[in-house]
XYZ file of C-alpha atoms in Angstrom:
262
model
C -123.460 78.713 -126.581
C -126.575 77.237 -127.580
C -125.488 76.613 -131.409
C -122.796 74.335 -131.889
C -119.672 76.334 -133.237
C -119.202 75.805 -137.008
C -116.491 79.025 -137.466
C -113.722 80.573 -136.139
C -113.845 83.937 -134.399
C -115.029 86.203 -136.907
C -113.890 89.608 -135.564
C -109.934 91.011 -135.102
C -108.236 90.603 -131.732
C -108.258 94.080 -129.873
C -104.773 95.409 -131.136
C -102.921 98.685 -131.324
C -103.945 98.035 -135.242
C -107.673 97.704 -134.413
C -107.927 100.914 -132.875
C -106.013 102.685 -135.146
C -107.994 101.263 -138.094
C -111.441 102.448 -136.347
C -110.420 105.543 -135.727
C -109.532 106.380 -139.381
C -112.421 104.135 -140.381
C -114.919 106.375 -138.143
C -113.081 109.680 -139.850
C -113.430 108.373 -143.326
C -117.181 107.772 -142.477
C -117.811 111.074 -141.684
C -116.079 113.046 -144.487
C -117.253 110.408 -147.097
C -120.858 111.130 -145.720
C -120.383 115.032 -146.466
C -118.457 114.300 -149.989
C -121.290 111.991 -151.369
C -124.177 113.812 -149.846
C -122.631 117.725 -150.684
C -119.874 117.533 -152.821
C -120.803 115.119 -155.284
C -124.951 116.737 -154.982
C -126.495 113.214 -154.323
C -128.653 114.705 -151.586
C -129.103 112.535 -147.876
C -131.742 110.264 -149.008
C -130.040 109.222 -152.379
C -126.687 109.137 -151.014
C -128.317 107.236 -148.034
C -129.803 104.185 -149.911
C -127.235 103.642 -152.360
C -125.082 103.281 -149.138
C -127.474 101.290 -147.646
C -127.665 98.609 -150.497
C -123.481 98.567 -150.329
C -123.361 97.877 -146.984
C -126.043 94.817 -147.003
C -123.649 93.493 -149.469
C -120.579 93.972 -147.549
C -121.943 92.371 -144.212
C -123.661 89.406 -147.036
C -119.881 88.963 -147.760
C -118.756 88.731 -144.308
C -121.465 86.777 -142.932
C -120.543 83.808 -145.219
C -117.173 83.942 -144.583
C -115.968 81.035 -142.086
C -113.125 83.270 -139.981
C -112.043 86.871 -139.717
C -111.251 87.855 -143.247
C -109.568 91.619 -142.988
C -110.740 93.157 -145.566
C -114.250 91.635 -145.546
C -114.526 92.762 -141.919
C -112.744 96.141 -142.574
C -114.883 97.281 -145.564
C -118.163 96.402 -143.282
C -116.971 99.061 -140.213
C -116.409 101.735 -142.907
C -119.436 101.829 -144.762
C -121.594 101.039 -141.676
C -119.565 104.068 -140.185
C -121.282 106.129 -143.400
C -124.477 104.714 -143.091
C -124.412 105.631 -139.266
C -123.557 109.392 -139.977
C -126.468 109.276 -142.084
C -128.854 108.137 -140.347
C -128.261 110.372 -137.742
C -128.027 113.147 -140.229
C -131.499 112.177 -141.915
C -132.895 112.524 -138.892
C -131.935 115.976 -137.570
C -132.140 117.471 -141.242
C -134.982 116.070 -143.131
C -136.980 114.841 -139.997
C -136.394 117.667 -137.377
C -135.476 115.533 -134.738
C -133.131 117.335 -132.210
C -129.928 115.981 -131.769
C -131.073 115.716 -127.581
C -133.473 113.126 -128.921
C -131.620 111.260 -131.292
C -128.426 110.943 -128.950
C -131.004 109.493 -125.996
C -132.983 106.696 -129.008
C -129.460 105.719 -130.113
C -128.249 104.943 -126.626
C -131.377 103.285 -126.018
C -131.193 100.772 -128.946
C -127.196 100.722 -128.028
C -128.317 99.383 -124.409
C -131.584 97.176 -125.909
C -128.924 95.173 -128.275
C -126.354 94.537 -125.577
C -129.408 93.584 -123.595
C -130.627 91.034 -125.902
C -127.168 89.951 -126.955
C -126.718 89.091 -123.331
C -129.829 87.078 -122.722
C -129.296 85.468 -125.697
C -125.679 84.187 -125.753
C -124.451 85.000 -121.846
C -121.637 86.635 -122.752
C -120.850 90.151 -124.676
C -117.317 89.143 -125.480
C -115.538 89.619 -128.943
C -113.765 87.020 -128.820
C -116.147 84.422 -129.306
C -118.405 85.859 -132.385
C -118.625 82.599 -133.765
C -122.180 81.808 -134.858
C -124.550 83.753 -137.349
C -126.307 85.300 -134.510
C -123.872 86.426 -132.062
C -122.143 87.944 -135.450
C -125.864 89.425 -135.702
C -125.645 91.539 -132.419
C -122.398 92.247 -133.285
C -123.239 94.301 -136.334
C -126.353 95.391 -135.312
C -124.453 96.809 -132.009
C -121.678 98.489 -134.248
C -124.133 100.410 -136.219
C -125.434 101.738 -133.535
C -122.543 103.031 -131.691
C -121.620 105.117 -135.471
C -124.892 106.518 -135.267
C -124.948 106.829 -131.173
C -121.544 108.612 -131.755
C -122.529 110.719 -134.643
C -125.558 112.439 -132.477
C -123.322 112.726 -129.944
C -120.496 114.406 -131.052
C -122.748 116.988 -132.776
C -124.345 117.319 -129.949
C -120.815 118.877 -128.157
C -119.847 120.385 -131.117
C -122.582 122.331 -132.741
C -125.423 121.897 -130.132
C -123.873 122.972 -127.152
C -121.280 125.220 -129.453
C -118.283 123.816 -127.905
C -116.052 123.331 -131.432
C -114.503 120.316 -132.907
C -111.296 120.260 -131.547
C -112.415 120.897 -128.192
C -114.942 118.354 -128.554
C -112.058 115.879 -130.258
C -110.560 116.238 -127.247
C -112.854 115.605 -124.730
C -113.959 112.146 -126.078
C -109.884 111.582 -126.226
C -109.747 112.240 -122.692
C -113.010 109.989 -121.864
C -111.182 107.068 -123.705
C -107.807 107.534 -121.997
C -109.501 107.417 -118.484
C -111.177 104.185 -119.729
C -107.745 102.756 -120.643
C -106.330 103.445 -117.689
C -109.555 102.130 -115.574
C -108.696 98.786 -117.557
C -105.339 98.789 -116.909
C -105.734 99.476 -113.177
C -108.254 97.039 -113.126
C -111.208 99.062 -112.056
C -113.497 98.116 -115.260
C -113.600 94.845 -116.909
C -112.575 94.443 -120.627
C -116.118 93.613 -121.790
C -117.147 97.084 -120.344
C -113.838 98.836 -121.200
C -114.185 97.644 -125.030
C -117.428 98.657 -125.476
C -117.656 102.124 -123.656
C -114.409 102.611 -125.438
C -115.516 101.928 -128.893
C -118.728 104.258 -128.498
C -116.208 106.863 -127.681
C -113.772 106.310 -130.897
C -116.945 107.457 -132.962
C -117.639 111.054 -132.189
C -113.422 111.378 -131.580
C -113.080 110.599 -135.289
C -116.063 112.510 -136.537
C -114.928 115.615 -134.319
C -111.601 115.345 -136.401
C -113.323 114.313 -139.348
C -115.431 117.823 -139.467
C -112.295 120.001 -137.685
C -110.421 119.090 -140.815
C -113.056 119.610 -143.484
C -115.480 122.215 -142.245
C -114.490 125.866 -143.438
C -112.845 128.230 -141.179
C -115.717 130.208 -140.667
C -117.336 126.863 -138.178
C -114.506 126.287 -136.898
C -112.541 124.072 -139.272
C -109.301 123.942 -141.108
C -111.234 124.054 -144.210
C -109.101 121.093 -146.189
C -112.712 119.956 -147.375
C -113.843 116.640 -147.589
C -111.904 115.199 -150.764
C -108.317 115.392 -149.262
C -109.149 113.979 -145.536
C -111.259 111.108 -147.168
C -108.608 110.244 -149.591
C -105.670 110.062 -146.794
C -107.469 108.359 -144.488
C -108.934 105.782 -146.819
C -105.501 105.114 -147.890
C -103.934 104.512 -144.232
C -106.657 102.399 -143.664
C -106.504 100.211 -146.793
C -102.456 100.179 -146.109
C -102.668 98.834 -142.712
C -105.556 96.225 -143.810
C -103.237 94.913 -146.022
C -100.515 94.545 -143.646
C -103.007 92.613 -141.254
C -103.880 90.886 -144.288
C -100.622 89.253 -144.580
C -99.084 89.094 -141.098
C -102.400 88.198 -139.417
C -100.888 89.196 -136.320
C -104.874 90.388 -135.397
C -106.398 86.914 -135.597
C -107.384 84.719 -132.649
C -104.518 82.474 -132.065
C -105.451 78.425 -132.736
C -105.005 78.038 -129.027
C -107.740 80.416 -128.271
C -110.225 79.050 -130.978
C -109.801 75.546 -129.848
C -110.106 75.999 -126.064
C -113.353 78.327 -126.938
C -115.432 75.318 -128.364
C -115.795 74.014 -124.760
C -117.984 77.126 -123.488
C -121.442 76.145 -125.451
């Protein structure tokens, strides 16, 4: 580490919680997307920057917090998980761009930002994001695997006309197989996390849209008012339980022994 480490670890320990959290998170993005941009008749680009300018304030707030704060860090992954759906959506419907293209750019930057992470700080690992920059990556990396994941679950789902649910359960499948290559020992956790955490993105927008679109494309048709609302309440319920037990936070231990890799 070439800066001298002035916080704790700033992101959650990789939990049953954390997972369960992003996938609801990466759900709520996508039907809060379609409820702001449709249902409430802001229109992409409106619905888009006042997004924008909530999220900058949200990661302000977490960047000058000195150690994983649940909430703080909970409340940036959702609305970056909006602002990644609509990116990706401002580019295939007001720009044109096919979703081919704009699956292949956001794997690109994806790969560029793990790239410069890397040659930066040496290591890709979450459990030491504890300077302003490697937090930087971090972010920067996370809003591109919402809009990476976006792209490419529309991609399976409308593009290549495979369904939601059938496209939900694909990704599943992808992520299981990368469980059990961790577990067997065949990929290391770095990898595992990462390729893992791309995958949780199109999973929860393919269940996002199977519950809200209509019938008609393939949906249940519940809309996007009740799925937001559920799933924005599990998520704030289990925040607050991590809140108080803070059984997600890097142990002492672990924090201590990490200020000798600089």
């Amino acid at each position: 580490m070439k800066l001298a480490r002035r916080m704790a670890n700033k992101v959650p320990e990789v939990t049953i919680y954390f997972w369960i959290i992003k996938i609801l998170a990466t759900t709520v993005g996508e039907t809060a997307a379609d409820l702001l941009n449709m249902n409430l008749g802001l229109g992409l680009t409106w619905t888009t920057v006042v997004m924008a300018a909530l999220t900058a304030a949200a990661v302000t707030l977490q960047l000058r917090a000195g150690r994983y704060v649940p909430w703080r860090y909970w409340l940036v992954v959702i609305l970056v998980s909006v602002v990644g759906t609509l990116v990706t959506d401002n580019l295939v419907d007001n720009f044109g761009v096919p979703l081919e293209a704009t699956t292949a750019v956001f794997a690109v930057a994806l790969a560029a930002t793990f790239i410069l992470w890397y040659r930066s700080e040496r290591t890709l690992s979450i459990h030491t994001i504890v300077t302003t920059r490697r937090e930087l990556y971090y972010w920067a990396a996370i809003l591109f695997t919402f809009a990476l994941g976006t792209a490419a679950g529309d991609l399976l789902a409308e593009r290549i006309s495979l369904g939601y649910l059938a496209s939900a359960a694909i990704f599943a499948a992808a992520i299981a197989h990368i469980g059990l290559g961790y577990w067997l020992r065949l990929l290391g956790g770095v990898l595992a996390f990462w390729a893992a955490y791309v995958l949780t993105r199109p999973l929860g927008a393919s269940v996002g849209d199977w519950l809200s679109q209509p019938h008609e494309n393939g949906g249940l048709g519940l809309g996007t008012v009740g799925p937001s609302v559920v799933f924005l309440v599990a998520s704030v319920a289990l925040v607050a339980y991590l809140t108080r037990s803070r059984v997600d936070a890097t142990p002492e231990p672990r924090a201590a022994a990490a200020r000798a890799f600089r």
